[in-house]
């Protein structure tokens, strides 16, 4: 009896220790496909790409492995934006139900994860009923526990999810093997954004004539950079507008420009042989990997986190940065990031206190 008690005590203490450790240190995981389930493994006949490059050994095994790891695992911290600000997993599309859907696969894998709706919600002209299976287009390789290109982060009692390059630019073949670099042609980005509780944070990707049309009252105002008081847009009206706009995006597409034009483009493959100089104007002609790094960094630098445009919102969108920031944060999913105009603070002053990467906003 005493021995059993000691064993149980040790187990409980150990469990508490593990929970405490991960609560303090945190834990993160993204699926990195092993070569045995990859359809198109790296070739040993790669062409020499060292022309006009600052890197001396671009084809080294170490660099290739690093590139693969970054491609599948690196989110550049966008889990904070998607989870804590946009609230992508706080509505009818939840991480718990994503987990349940993967468990139901029994390791078989799928190229279109069906996730049960957590609640009934009306998005634009579509009503999603509680319990309805939502076609996400997310790929889960056979034997995997998470979707391809989705990174889960546990920190201080909160679970977040962000996305890497692979969510759009890798897919599965009929045998549920991973195909590096191929377009995920049925990924429904528009629907996933629309189901978020603060999809309004993506308002710069819509066909918006003027944000002023959404300012219905002068009860909620912010002080802009000129010292003037300007009204914030109505949260409900703006949310419904953005939902309708992003729901127009076809599967396998994404709006990649911050120009108040709703012009989604098909997700591209990332096969680059023969594509130099990169970009429609050849702007990526020089630099690391013959300029390829200049062409591929746009997605994470501009498209993922709309807060990235705060300092240039006036020049690009004709919206004062205080109004721009206040609009994005006024309905943030987490209270920590939710801006309250009644606080008397400017949105930039508020965000400066909670910004996880303050050096990038300067």
PDB file of N, CA and C in Angstrom, residues 96-155:
ATOM      1  N   UNK A  96      -9.474  22.775 -30.921  1.00  0.00           N
ATOM      2  CA  UNK A  96      -9.933  21.514 -30.328  1.00  0.00           C
ATOM      3  C   UNK A  96     -10.566  20.632 -31.395  1.00  0.00           C
ATOM      4  N   UNK A  97     -11.417  21.229 -32.232  1.00  0.00           N
ATOM      5  CA  UNK A  97     -12.077  20.443 -33.268  1.00  0.00           C
ATOM      6  C   UNK A  97     -11.122  20.058 -34.395  1.00  0.00           C
ATOM      7  N   UNK A  98     -10.088  20.863 -34.610  1.00  0.00           N
ATOM      8  CA  UNK A  98      -9.041  20.463 -35.556  1.00  0.00           C
ATOM      9  C   UNK A  98      -8.362  19.195 -35.050  1.00  0.00           C
ATOM     10  N   UNK A  99      -8.054  19.177 -33.758  1.00  0.00           N
ATOM     11  CA  UNK A  99      -7.444  17.995 -33.155  1.00  0.00           C
ATOM     12  C   UNK A  99      -8.337  16.773 -33.257  1.00  0.00           C
ATOM     13  N   UNK A 100      -9.631  16.951 -32.991  1.00  0.00           N
ATOM     14  CA  UNK A 100     -10.578  15.839 -33.088  1.00  0.00           C
ATOM     15  C   UNK A 100     -10.629  15.287 -34.509  1.00  0.00           C
ATOM     16  N   UNK A 101     -10.602  16.185 -35.489  1.00  0.00           N
ATOM     17  CA  UNK A 101     -10.669  15.757 -36.889  1.00  0.00           C
ATOM     18  C   UNK A 101      -9.446  14.932 -37.274  1.00  0.00           C
ATOM     19  N   UNK A 102      -8.288  15.311 -36.760  1.00  0.00           N
ATOM     20  CA  UNK A 102      -7.058  14.573 -37.066  1.00  0.00           C
ATOM     21  C   UNK A 102      -7.070  13.202 -36.397  1.00  0.00           C
ATOM     22  N   UNK A 103      -7.565  13.137 -35.170  1.00  0.00           N
ATOM     23  CA  UNK A 103      -7.663  11.853 -34.460  1.00  0.00           C
ATOM     24  C   UNK A 103      -8.546  10.880 -35.238  1.00  0.00           C
ATOM     25  N   UNK A 104      -9.641  11.395 -35.815  1.00  0.00           N
ATOM     26  CA  UNK A 104     -10.570  10.544 -36.568  1.00  0.00           C
ATOM     27  C   UNK A 104      -9.939   9.953 -37.828  1.00  0.00           C
ATOM     28  N   UNK A 105      -8.852  10.544 -38.287  1.00  0.00           N
ATOM     29  CA  UNK A 105      -8.185  10.021 -39.482  1.00  0.00           C
ATOM     30  C   UNK A 105      -7.489   8.695 -39.222  1.00  0.00           C
ATOM     31  N   UNK A 106      -7.192   8.410 -37.944  1.00  0.00           N
ATOM     32  CA  UNK A 106      -6.495   7.172 -37.576  1.00  0.00           C
ATOM     33  C   UNK A 106      -5.182   6.997 -38.329  1.00  0.00           C
ATOM     34  N   UNK A 107      -4.497   8.109 -38.553  1.00  0.00           N
ATOM     35  CA  UNK A 107      -3.194   8.044 -39.197  1.00  0.00           C
ATOM     36  C   UNK A 107      -3.211   7.919 -40.702  1.00  0.00           C
ATOM     37  N   UNK A 108      -4.396   7.933 -41.323  1.00  0.00           N
ATOM     38  CA  UNK A 108      -4.486   7.705 -42.768  1.00  0.00           C
ATOM     39  C   UNK A 108      -4.103   8.924 -43.596  1.00  0.00           C
ATOM     40  N   UNK A 109      -4.247  10.109 -43.041  1.00  0.00           N
ATOM     41  CA  UNK A 109      -3.928  11.322 -43.779  1.00  0.00           C
ATOM     42  C   UNK A 109      -5.072  11.778 -44.661  1.00  0.00           C
ATOM     43  N   UNK A 110      -5.039  13.043 -45.059  1.00  0.00           N
ATOM     44  CA  UNK A 110      -6.072  13.604 -45.929  1.00  0.00           C
ATOM     45  C   UNK A 110      -5.538  14.859 -46.602  1.00  0.00           C
ATOM     46  N   UNK A 111      -6.051  15.152 -47.801  1.00  0.00           N
ATOM     47  CA  UNK A 111      -5.684  16.399 -48.469  1.00  0.00           C
ATOM     48  C   UNK A 111      -6.779  17.453 -48.324  1.00  0.00           C
ATOM     49  N   UNK A 112      -7.765  17.170 -47.461  1.00  0.00           N
ATOM     50  CA  UNK A 112      -8.838  18.136 -47.205  1.00  0.00           C
ATOM     51  C   UNK A 112      -9.438  17.837 -45.835  1.00  0.00           C
ATOM     52  N   UNK A 113      -8.821  18.358 -44.796  1.00  0.00           N
ATOM     53  CA  UNK A 113      -9.262  18.068 -43.431  1.00  0.00           C
ATOM     54  C   UNK A 113     -10.664  18.621 -43.191  1.00  0.00           C
ATOM     55  N   UNK A 114     -11.573  17.739 -42.787  1.00  0.00           N
ATOM     56  CA  UNK A 114     -12.949  18.130 -42.484  1.00  0.00           C
ATOM     57  C   UNK A 114     -13.066  18.381 -40.990  1.00  0.00           C
ATOM     58  N   UNK A 115     -13.375  19.617 -40.624  1.00  0.00           N
ATOM     59  CA  UNK A 115     -13.426  20.021 -39.220  1.00  0.00           C
ATOM     60  C   UNK A 115     -14.857  20.375 -38.840  1.00  0.00           C
ATOM     61  N   UNK A 116     -15.315  19.818 -37.733  1.00  0.00           N
ATOM     62  CA  UNK A 116     -16.678  20.058 -37.271  1.00  0.00           C
ATOM     63  C   UNK A 116     -16.832  21.483 -36.748  1.00  0.00           C
ATOM     64  N   UNK A 117     -17.888  22.161 -37.191  1.00  0.00           N
ATOM     65  CA  UNK A 117     -18.161  23.526 -36.737  1.00  0.00           C
ATOM     66  C   UNK A 117     -18.551  23.518 -35.266  1.00  0.00           C
ATOM     67  N   UNK A 118     -17.942  24.393 -34.481  1.00  0.00           N
ATOM     68  CA  UNK A 118     -18.183  24.427 -33.035  1.00  0.00           C
ATOM     69  C   UNK A 118     -19.474  25.145 -32.680  1.00  0.00           C
ATOM     70  N   UNK A 119     -19.953  26.007 -33.579  1.00  0.00           N
ATOM     71  CA  UNK A 119     -21.169  26.770 -33.317  1.00  0.00           C
ATOM     72  C   UNK A 119     -21.787  27.202 -34.636  1.00  0.00           C
ATOM     73  N   UNK A 120     -23.049  27.548 -34.584  1.00  0.00           N
ATOM     74  CA  UNK A 120     -23.725  28.062 -35.772  1.00  0.00           C
ATOM     75  C   UNK A 120     -23.324  29.515 -35.985  1.00  0.00           C
ATOM     76  N   UNK A 121     -22.958  29.845 -37.217  1.00  0.00           N
ATOM     77  CA  UNK A 121     -22.519  31.207 -37.515  1.00  0.00           C
ATOM     78  C   UNK A 121     -22.923  31.575 -38.938  1.00  0.00           C
ATOM     79  N   UNK A 122     -23.280  32.840 -39.139  1.00  0.00           N
ATOM     80  CA  UNK A 122     -23.617  33.341 -40.470  1.00  0.00           C
ATOM     81  C   UNK A 122     -22.462  34.196 -40.967  1.00  0.00           C
ATOM     82  N   UNK A 123     -21.912  33.812 -42.095  1.00  0.00           N
ATOM     83  CA  UNK A 123     -20.785  34.527 -42.685  1.00  0.00           C
ATOM     84  C   UNK A 123     -21.184  34.964 -44.086  1.00  0.00           C
ATOM     85  N   UNK A 124     -21.375  36.248 -44.265  1.00  0.00           N
ATOM     86  CA  UNK A 124     -21.856  36.722 -45.549  1.00  0.00           C
ATOM     87  C   UNK A 124     -23.225  36.138 -45.829  1.00  0.00           C
ATOM     88  N   UNK A 125     -23.370  35.471 -46.965  1.00  0.00           N
ATOM     89  CA  UNK A 125     -24.641  34.834 -47.321  1.00  0.00           C
ATOM     90  C   UNK A 125     -24.684  33.366 -46.918  1.00  0.00           C
ATOM     91  N   UNK A 126     -23.650  32.885 -46.287  1.00  0.00           N
ATOM     92  CA  UNK A 126     -23.583  31.470 -45.920  1.00  0.00           C
ATOM     93  C   UNK A 126     -23.788  31.286 -44.425  1.00  0.00           C
ATOM     94  N   UNK A 127     -24.590  30.291 -44.077  1.00  0.00           N
ATOM     95  CA  UNK A 127     -24.775  29.918 -42.676  1.00  0.00           C
ATOM     96  C   UNK A 127     -24.137  28.556 -42.444  1.00  0.00           C
ATOM     97  N   UNK A 128     -23.225  28.503 -41.497  1.00  0.00           N
ATOM     98  CA  UNK A 128     -22.580  27.246 -41.117  1.00  0.00           C
ATOM     99  C   UNK A 128     -23.234  26.763 -39.833  1.00  0.00           C
ATOM    100  N   UNK A 129     -23.837  25.595 -39.882  1.00  0.00           N
ATOM    101  CA  UNK A 129     -24.540  25.053 -38.724  1.00  0.00           C
ATOM    102  C   UNK A 129     -23.572  24.329 -37.791  1.00  0.00           C
ATOM    103  N   UNK A 130     -23.856  24.392 -36.507  1.00  0.00           N
ATOM    104  CA  UNK A 130     -23.053  23.671 -35.527  1.00  0.00           C
ATOM    105  C   UNK A 130     -23.037  22.181 -35.874  1.00  0.00           C
ATOM    106  N   UNK A 131     -21.870  21.588 -35.884  1.00  0.00           N
ATOM    107  CA  UNK A 131     -21.733  20.174 -36.222  1.00  0.00           C
ATOM    108  C   UNK A 131     -21.477  19.918 -37.690  1.00  0.00           C
ATOM    109  N   UNK A 132     -21.669  20.925 -38.528  1.00  0.00           N
ATOM    110  CA  UNK A 132     -21.409  20.780 -39.959  1.00  0.00           C
ATOM    111  C   UNK A 132     -19.919  20.569 -40.194  1.00  0.00           C
ATOM    112  N   UNK A 133     -19.573  19.733 -41.158  1.00  0.00           N
ATOM    113  CA  UNK A 133     -18.173  19.490 -41.479  1.00  0.00           C
ATOM    114  C   UNK A 133     -17.676  20.559 -42.449  1.00  0.00           C
ATOM    115  N   UNK A 134     -16.663  21.284 -42.033  1.00  0.00           N
ATOM    116  CA  UNK A 134     -16.107  22.379 -42.822  1.00  0.00           C
ATOM    117  C   UNK A 134     -14.939  21.864 -43.651  1.00  0.00           C
ATOM    118  N   UNK A 135     -15.001  22.061 -44.962  1.00  0.00           N
ATOM    119  CA  UNK A 135     -13.892  21.693 -45.837  1.00  0.00           C
ATOM    120  C   UNK A 135     -12.830  22.783 -45.767  1.00  0.00           C
ATOM    121  N   UNK A 136     -11.685  22.460 -45.194  1.00  0.00           N
ATOM    122  CA  UNK A 136     -10.643  23.467 -44.991  1.00  0.00           C
ATOM    123  C   UNK A 136      -9.582  23.478 -46.086  1.00  0.00           C
ATOM    124  N   UNK A 137      -9.358  22.328 -46.710  1.00  0.00           N
ATOM    125  CA  UNK A 137      -8.256  22.223 -47.659  1.00  0.00           C
ATOM    126  C   UNK A 137      -6.916  22.003 -46.986  1.00  0.00           C
ATOM    127  N   UNK A 138      -6.909  21.915 -45.660  1.00  0.00           N
ATOM    128  CA  UNK A 138      -5.665  21.642 -44.933  1.00  0.00           C
ATOM    129  C   UNK A 138      -5.227  20.201 -45.191  1.00  0.00           C
ATOM    130  N   UNK A 139      -3.941  20.004 -45.388  1.00  0.00           N
ATOM    131  CA  UNK A 139      -3.392  18.677 -45.668  1.00  0.00           C
ATOM    132  C   UNK A 139      -2.772  18.071 -44.418  1.00  0.00           C
ATOM    133  N   UNK A 140      -3.094  16.810 -44.165  1.00  0.00           N
ATOM    134  CA  UNK A 140      -2.503  16.078 -43.046  1.00  0.00           C
ATOM    135  C   UNK A 140      -1.841  14.822 -43.612  1.00  0.00           C
ATOM    136  N   UNK A 141      -0.513  14.758 -43.628  1.00  0.00           N
ATOM    137  CA  UNK A 141       0.171  13.570 -44.157  1.00  0.00           C
ATOM    138  C   UNK A 141      -0.165  12.329 -43.329  1.00  0.00           C
ATOM    139  N   UNK A 142      -0.040  11.169 -43.935  1.00  0.00           N
ATOM    140  CA  UNK A 142      -0.313   9.939 -43.199  1.00  0.00           C
ATOM    141  C   UNK A 142       0.646   9.828 -42.022  1.00  0.00           C
ATOM    142  N   UNK A 143       0.074   9.517 -40.860  1.00  0.00           N
ATOM    143  CA  UNK A 143       0.867   9.380 -39.651  1.00  0.00           C
ATOM    144  C   UNK A 143       1.152  10.671 -38.913  1.00  0.00           C
ATOM    145  N   UNK A 144       0.742  11.809 -39.472  1.00  0.00           N
ATOM    146  CA  UNK A 144       1.024  13.099 -38.828  1.00  0.00           C
ATOM    147  C   UNK A 144      -0.051  13.443 -37.806  1.00  0.00           C
ATOM    148  N   UNK A 145       0.320  14.282 -36.852  1.00  0.00           N
ATOM    149  CA  UNK A 145      -0.606  14.708 -35.806  1.00  0.00           C
ATOM    150  C   UNK A 145      -1.053  16.154 -35.973  1.00  0.00           C
ATOM    151  N   UNK A 146      -0.491  16.849 -36.941  1.00  0.00           N
ATOM    152  CA  UNK A 146      -0.875  18.235 -37.209  1.00  0.00           C
ATOM    153  C   UNK A 146      -0.940  18.451 -38.716  1.00  0.00           C
ATOM    154  N   UNK A 147      -1.692  19.463 -39.162  1.00  0.00           N
ATOM    155  CA  UNK A 147      -1.727  19.764 -40.599  1.00  0.00           C
ATOM    156  C   UNK A 147      -0.370  20.249 -41.095  1.00  0.00           C
ATOM    157  N   UNK A 148      -0.118  20.031 -42.344  1.00  0.00           N
ATOM    158  CA  UNK A 148       1.112  20.472 -42.982  1.00  0.00           C
ATOM    159  C   UNK A 148       1.183  22.002 -42.954  1.00  0.00           C
ATOM    160  N   UNK A 149       2.292  22.536 -42.455  1.00  0.00           N
ATOM    161  CA  UNK A 149       2.474  23.984 -42.456  1.00  0.00           C
ATOM    162  C   UNK A 149       1.781  24.724 -41.334  1.00  0.00           C
ATOM    163  N   UNK A 150       1.265  24.010 -40.344  1.00  0.00           N
ATOM    164  CA  UNK A 150       0.628  24.651 -39.191  1.00  0.00           C
ATOM    165  C   UNK A 150       1.474  24.374 -37.953  1.00  0.00           C
ATOM    166  N   UNK A 151       1.854  25.427 -37.266  1.00  0.00           N
ATOM    167  CA  UNK A 151       2.694  25.310 -36.080  1.00  0.00           C
ATOM    168  C   UNK A 151       1.886  25.631 -34.831  1.00  0.00           C
ATOM    169  N   UNK A 152       1.948  24.746 -33.846  1.00  0.00           N
ATOM    170  CA  UNK A 152       1.248  24.944 -32.578  1.00  0.00           C
ATOM    171  C   UNK A 152       2.247  25.416 -31.526  1.00  0.00           C
ATOM    172  N   UNK A 153       1.856  26.432 -30.791  1.00  0.00           N
ATOM    173  CA  UNK A 153       2.719  27.014 -29.764  1.00  0.00           C
ATOM    174  C   UNK A 153       1.958  27.069 -28.446  1.00  0.00           C
ATOM    175  N   UNK A 154       2.528  26.446 -27.413  1.00  0.00           N
ATOM    176  CA  UNK A 154       1.945  26.514 -26.066  1.00  0.00           C
ATOM    177  C   UNK A 154       2.836  27.393 -25.214  1.00  0.00           C
ATOM    178  N   UNK A 155       2.245  28.424 -24.624  1.00  0.00           N
ATOM    179  CA  UNK A 155       3.021  29.360 -23.820  1.00  0.00           C
ATOM    180  C   UNK A 155       2.134  30.006 -22.768  1.00  0.00           C
TER     181      UNK A 155
END
